[in-house]
PDB file of C-alpha atoms in Angstrom:
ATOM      1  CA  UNK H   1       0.000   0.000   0.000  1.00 77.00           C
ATOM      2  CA  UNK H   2       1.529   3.382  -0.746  1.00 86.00           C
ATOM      3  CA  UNK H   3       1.521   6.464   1.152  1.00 90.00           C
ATOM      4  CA  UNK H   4      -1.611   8.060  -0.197  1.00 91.00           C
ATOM      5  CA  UNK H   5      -3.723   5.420   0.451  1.00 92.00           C
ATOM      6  CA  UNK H   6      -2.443   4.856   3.756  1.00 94.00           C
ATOM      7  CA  UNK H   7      -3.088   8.537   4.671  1.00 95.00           C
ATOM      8  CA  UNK H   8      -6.654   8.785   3.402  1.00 96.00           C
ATOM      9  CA  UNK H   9      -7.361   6.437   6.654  1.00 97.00           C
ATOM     10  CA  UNK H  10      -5.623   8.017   9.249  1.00 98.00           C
ATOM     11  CA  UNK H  11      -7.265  10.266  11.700  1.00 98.00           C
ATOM     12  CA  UNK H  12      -4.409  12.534  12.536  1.00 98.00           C
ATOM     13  CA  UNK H  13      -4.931  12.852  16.183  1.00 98.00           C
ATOM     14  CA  UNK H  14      -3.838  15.425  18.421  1.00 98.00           C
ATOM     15  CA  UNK H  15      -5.741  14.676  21.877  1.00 98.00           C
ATOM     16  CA  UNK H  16      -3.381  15.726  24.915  1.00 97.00           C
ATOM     17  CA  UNK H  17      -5.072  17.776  27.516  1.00 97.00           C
ATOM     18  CA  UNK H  18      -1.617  20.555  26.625  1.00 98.00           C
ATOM     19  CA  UNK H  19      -2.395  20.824  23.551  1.00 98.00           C
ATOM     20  CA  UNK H  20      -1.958  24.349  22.297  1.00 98.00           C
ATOM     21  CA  UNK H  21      -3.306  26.186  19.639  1.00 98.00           C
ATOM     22  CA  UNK H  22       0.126  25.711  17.666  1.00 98.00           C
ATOM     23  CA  UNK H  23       0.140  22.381  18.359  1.00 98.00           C
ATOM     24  CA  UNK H  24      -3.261  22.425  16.328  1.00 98.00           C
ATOM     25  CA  UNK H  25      -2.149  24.536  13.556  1.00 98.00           C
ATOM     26  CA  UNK H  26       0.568  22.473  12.712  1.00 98.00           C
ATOM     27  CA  UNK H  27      -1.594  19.365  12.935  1.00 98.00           C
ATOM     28  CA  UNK H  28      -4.331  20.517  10.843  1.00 98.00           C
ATOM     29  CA  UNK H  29      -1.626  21.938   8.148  1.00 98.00           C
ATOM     30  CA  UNK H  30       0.081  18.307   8.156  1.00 97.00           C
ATOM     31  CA  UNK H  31      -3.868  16.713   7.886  1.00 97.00           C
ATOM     32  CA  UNK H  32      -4.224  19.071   4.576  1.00 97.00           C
ATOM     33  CA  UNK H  33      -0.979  18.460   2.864  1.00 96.00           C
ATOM     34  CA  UNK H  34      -1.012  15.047   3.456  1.00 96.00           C
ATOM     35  CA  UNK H  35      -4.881  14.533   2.638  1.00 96.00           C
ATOM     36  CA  UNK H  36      -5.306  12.779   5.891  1.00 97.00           C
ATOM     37  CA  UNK H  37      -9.310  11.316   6.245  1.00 98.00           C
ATOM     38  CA  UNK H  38      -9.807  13.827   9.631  1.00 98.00           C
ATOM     39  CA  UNK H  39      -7.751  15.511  12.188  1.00 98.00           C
ATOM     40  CA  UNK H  40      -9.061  14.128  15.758  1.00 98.00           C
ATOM     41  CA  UNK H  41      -8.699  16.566  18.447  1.00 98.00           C
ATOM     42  CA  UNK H  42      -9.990  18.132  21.362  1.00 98.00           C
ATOM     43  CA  UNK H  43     -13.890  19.806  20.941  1.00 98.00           C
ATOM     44  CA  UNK H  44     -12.781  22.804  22.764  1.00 98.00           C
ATOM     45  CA  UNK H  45     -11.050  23.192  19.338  1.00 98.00           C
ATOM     46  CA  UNK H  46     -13.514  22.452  16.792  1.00 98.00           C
ATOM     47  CA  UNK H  47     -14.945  25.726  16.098  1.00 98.00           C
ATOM     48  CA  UNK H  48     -11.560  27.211  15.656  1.00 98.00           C
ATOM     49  CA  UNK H  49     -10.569  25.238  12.926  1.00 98.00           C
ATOM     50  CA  UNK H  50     -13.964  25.377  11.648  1.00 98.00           C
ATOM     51  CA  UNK H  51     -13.434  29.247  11.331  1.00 98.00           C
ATOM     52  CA  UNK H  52      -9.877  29.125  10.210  1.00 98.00           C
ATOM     53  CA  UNK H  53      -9.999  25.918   7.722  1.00 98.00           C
ATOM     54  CA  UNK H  54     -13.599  26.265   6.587  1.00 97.00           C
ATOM     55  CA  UNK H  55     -13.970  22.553   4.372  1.00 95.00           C
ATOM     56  CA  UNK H  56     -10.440  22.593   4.189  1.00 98.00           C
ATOM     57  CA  UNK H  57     -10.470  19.899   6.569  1.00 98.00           C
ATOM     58  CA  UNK H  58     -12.305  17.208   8.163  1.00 98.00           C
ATOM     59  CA  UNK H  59     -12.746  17.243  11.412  1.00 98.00           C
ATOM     60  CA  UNK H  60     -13.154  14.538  13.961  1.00 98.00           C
ATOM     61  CA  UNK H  61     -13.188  14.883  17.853  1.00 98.00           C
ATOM     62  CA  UNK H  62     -14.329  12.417  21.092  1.00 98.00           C
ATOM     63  CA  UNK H  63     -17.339  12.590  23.460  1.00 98.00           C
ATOM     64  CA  UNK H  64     -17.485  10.921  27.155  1.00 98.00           C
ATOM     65  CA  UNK H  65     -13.782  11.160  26.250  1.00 98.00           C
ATOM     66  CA  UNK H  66     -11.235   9.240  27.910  1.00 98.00           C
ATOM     67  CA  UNK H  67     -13.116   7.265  30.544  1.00 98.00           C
ATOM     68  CA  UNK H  68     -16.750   7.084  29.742  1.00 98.00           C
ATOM     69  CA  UNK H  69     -18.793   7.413  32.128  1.00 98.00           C
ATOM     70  CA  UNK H  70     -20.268  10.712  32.120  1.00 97.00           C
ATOM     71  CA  UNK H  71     -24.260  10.128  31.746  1.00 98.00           C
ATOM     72  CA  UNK H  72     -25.699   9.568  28.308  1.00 98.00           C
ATOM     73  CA  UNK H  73     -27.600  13.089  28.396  1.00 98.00           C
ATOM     74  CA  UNK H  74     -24.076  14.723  28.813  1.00 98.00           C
ATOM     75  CA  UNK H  75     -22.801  12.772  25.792  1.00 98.00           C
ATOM     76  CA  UNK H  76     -25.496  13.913  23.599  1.00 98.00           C
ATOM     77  CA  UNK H  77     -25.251  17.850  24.728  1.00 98.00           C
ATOM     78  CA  UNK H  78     -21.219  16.843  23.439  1.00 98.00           C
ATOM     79  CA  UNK H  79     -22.274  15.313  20.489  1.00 98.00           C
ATOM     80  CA  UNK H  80     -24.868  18.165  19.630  1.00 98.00           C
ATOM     81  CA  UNK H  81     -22.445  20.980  20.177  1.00 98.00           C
ATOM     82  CA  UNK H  82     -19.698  19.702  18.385  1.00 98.00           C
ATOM     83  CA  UNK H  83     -21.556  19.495  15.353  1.00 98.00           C
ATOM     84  CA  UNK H  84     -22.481  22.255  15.849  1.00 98.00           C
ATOM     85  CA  UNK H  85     -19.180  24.052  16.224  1.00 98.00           C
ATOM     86  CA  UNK H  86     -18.552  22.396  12.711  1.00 98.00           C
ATOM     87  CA  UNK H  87     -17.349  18.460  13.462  1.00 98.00           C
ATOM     88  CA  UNK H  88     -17.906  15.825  10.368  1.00 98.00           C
ATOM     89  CA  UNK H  89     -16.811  13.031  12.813  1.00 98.00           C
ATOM     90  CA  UNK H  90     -17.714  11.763  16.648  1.00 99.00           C
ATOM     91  CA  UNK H  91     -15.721   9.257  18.468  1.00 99.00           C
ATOM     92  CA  UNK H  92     -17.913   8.251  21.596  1.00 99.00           C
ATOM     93  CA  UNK H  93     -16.576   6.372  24.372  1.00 98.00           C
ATOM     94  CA  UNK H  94     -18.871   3.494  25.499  1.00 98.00           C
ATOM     95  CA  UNK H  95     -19.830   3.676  29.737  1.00 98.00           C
ATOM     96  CA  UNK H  96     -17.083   0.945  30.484  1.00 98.00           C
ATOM     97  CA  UNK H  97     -18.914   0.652  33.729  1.00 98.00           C
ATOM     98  CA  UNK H  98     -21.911  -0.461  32.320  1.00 98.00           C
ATOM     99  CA  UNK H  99     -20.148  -2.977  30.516  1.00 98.00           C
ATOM    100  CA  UNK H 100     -18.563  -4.452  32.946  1.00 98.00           C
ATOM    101  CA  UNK H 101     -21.608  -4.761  35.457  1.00 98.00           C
ATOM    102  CA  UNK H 102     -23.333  -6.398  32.445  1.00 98.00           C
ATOM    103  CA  UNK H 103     -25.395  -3.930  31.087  1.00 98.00           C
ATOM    104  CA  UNK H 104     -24.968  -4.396  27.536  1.00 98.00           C
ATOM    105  CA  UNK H 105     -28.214  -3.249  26.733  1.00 98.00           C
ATOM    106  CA  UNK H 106     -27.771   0.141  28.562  1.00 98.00           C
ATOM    107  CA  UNK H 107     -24.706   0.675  26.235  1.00 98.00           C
ATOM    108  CA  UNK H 108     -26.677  -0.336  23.256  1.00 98.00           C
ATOM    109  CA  UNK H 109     -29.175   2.009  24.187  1.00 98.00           C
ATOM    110  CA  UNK H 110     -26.572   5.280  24.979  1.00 98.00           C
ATOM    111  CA  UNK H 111     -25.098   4.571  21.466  1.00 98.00           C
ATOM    112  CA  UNK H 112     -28.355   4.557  19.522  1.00 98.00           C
ATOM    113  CA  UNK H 113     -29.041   8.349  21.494  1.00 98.00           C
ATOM    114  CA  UNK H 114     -26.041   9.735  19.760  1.00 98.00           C
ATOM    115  CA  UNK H 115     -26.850   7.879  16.540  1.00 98.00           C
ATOM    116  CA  UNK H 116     -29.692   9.856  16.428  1.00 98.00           C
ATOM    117  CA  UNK H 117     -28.016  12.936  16.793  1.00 98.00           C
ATOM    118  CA  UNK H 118     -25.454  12.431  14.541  1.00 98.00           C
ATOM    119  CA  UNK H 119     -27.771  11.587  11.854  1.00 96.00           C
ATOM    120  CA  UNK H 120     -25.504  11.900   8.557  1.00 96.00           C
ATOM    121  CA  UNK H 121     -22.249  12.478  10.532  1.00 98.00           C
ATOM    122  CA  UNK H 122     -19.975   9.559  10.943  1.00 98.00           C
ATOM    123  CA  UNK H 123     -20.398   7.708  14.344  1.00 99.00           C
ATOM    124  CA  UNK H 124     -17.267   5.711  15.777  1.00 99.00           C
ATOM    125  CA  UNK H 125     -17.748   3.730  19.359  1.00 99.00           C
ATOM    126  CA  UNK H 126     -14.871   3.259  21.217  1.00 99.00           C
ATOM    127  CA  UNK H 127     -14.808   0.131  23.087  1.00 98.00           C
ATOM    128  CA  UNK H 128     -11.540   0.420  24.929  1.00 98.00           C
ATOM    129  CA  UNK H 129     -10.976  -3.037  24.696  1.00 98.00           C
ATOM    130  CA  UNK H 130      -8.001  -3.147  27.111  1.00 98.00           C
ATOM    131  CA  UNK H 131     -10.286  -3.646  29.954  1.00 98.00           C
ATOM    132  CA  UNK H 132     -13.016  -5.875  28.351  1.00 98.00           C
ATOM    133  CA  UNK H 133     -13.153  -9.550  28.754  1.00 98.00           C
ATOM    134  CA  UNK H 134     -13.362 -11.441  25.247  1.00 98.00           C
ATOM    135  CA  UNK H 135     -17.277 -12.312  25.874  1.00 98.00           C
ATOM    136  CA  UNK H 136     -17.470  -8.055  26.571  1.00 98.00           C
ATOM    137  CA  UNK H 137     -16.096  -7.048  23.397  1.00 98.00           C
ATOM    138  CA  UNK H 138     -18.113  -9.875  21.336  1.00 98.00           C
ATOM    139  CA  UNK H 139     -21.085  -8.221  23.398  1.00 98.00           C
ATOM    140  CA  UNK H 140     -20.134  -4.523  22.198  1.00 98.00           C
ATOM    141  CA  UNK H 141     -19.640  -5.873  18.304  1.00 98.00           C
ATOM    142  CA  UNK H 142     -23.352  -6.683  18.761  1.00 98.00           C
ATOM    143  CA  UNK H 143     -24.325  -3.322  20.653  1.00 98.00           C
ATOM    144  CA  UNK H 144     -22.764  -1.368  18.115  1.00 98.00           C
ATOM    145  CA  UNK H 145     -23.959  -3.492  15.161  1.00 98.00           C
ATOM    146  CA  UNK H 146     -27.555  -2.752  16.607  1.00 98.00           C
ATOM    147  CA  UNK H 147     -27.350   0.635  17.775  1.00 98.00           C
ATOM    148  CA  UNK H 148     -26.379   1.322  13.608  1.00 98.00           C
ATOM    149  CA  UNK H 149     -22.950   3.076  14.191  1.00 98.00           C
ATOM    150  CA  UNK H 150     -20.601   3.719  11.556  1.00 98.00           C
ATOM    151  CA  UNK H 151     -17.454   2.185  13.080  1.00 99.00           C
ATOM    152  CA  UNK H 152     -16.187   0.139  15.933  1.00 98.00           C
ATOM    153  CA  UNK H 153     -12.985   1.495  17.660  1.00 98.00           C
ATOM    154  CA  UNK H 154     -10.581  -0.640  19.688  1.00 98.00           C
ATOM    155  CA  UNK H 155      -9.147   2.568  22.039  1.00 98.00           C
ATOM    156  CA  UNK H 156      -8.581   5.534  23.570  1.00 98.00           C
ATOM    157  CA  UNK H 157      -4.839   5.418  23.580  1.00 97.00           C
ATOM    158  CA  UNK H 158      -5.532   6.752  27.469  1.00 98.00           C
ATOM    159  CA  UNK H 159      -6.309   3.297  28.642  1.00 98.00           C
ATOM    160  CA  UNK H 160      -3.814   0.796  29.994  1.00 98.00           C
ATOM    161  CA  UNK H 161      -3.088  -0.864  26.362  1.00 98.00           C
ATOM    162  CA  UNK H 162      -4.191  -0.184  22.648  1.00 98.00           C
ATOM    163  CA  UNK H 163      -4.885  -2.162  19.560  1.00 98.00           C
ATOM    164  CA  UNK H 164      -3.867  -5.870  19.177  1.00 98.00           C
ATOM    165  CA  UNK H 165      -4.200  -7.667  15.882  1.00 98.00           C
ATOM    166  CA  UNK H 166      -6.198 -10.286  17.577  1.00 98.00           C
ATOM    167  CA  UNK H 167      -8.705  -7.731  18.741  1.00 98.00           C
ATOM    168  CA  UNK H 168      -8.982  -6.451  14.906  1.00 98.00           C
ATOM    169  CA  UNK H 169      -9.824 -10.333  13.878  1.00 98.00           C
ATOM    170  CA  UNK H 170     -12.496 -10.443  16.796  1.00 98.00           C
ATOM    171  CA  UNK H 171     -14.105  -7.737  15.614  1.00 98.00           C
ATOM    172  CA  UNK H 172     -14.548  -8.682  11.960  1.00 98.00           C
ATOM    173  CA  UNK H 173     -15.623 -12.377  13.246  1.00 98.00           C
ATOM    174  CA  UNK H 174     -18.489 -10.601  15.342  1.00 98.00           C
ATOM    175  CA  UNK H 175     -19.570  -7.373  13.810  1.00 98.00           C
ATOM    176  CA  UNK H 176     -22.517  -7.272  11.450  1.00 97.00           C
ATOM    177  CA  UNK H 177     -22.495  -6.004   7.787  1.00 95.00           C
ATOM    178  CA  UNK H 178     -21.725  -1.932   7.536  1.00 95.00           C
ATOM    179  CA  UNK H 179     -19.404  -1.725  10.391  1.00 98.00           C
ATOM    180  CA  UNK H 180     -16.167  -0.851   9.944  1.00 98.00           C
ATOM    181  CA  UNK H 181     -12.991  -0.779  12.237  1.00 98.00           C
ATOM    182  CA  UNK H 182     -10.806   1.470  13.883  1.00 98.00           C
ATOM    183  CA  UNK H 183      -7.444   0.905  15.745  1.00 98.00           C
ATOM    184  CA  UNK H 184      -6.008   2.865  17.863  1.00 98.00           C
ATOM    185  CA  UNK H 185      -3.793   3.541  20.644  1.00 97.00           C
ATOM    186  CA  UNK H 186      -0.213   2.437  20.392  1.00 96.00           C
ATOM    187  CA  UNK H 187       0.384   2.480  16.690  1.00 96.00           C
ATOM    188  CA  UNK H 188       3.882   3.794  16.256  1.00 91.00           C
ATOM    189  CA  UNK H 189       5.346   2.464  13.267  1.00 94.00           C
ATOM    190  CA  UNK H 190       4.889   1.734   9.484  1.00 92.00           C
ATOM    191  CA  UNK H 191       5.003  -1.822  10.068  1.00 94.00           C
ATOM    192  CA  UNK H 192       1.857  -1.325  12.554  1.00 95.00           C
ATOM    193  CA  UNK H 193       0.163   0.864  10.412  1.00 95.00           C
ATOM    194  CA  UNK H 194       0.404  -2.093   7.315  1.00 95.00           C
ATOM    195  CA  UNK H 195      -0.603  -4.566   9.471  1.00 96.00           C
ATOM    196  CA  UNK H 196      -3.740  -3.181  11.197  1.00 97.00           C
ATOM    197  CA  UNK H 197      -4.727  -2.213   7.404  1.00 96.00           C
ATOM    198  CA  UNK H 198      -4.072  -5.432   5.924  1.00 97.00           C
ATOM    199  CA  UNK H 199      -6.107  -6.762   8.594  1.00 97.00           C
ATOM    200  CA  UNK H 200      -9.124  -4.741   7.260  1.00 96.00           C
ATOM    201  CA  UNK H 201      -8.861  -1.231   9.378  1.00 98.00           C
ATOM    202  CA  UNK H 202     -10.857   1.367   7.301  1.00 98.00           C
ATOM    203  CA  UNK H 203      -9.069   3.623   9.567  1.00 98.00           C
ATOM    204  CA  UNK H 204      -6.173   4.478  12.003  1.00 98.00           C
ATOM    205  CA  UNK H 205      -5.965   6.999  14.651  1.00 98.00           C
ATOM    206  CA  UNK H 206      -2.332   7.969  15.237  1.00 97.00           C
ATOM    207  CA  UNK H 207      -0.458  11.181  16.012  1.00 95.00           C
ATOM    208  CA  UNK H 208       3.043   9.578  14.384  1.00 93.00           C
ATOM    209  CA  UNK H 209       1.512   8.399  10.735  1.00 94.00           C
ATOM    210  CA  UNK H 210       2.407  11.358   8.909  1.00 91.00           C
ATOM    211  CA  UNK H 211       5.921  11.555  10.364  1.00 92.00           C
ATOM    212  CA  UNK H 212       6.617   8.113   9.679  1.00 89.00           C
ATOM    213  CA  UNK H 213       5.749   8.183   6.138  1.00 88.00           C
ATOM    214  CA  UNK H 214       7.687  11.741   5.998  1.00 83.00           C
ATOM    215  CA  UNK H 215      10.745   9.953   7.360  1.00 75.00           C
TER     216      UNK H 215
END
């Protein structure tokens, strides 16, 4: 796979809580020479770049973002103002808890509320699969097969451990027709970034693919 294609799935992510506005800048630049699919960043940043880049760029950020469990009503005011402010993309975080007390249908249920919001706007669920049992992440390939989102997502890359190859061939044993995968969390070389797509990633979320192909 050559460069080009490899950048048209990477979400170039810039998500540290000291990020500065430079630090965005620089990011969204690299996202526009390189024809990146999104930059992923913060949503205090959104309508910035919406002002500065116009449809220059597509622009991705997170909701319930890193840990989770903020109530489903607080994930939807997220979701509604950052599309707002101008975001193409969402990248929800599931309510781990939830999971791991067994309610799978409570999860279901959250994703299907921002679903609705997002309407034409691409919906990714994070999973954060680093804490899920194998039976919990077979459960949220249903949930999010159900609940109609646009992508399941293995990480936060604020958890305890990212994306493993054997998590990407779990998924596509267990998620229905439509969804699509993305890794994350821990990719940091070329070699990773071939692999995850060879396994059948749609897309990547990285910080380091646009310097790695660079170098």
């Amino acid at each position: 796979m050559d460069k080009t294609e490899i950048l048209k799935r990477v979400d170039h992510t810039q998500l540290k809580a000291y990020a500065t506005w430079e630090d965005i800048v620089k990011l969204c630049d690299e996202a526009i020479a390189n024809e990146t699919a999104s930059v992923c960043v913060p949503p205090t940043y959104i309508k910035r770049i919406h002002d500065t880049y116009g449809d220059k760029i597509n622009i991705c950020t997170v909701v319930g973002f890193p840990l989770g469990y903020s109530v489903t009503e607080a994930k939807v005011a997220e979701t509604k103002q950052a599309i707002a402010d101008g975001a193409g993309e969402i990248d929800m975080v599931i309510n781990i808890s939830h999971v791991k007390n067994g309610m799978f249908d409570a999860v279901e249920q959250e994703i299907r509320a921002l679903r609705e919001v997002c309407r034409d706007h691409i919906l990714k669920v994070i999973i954060e699969t680093c804490y899920l049992t194998e039976e919990e992440k077979i459960a949220m390939c249903k949930a999010v097969t159900d609940a109609g989102a646009d992508y399941i997502k293995t990480s936060t890359g604020f958890g305890t451990g990212g994306a493993t190859i054997e998590d990407i061939r779990l998924f596509k044993q267990y998620i229905g027709e439509g969804v699509k995968i993305k890794a994350a969390g821990g990719i940091s070389t070329l070699e990773d970034l071939e692999a995850f797509m060879a396994e059948g990633c749609d897309r990547i979320g990285t910080s380091r693919a646009v310097g790695l192909l660079q170098e």
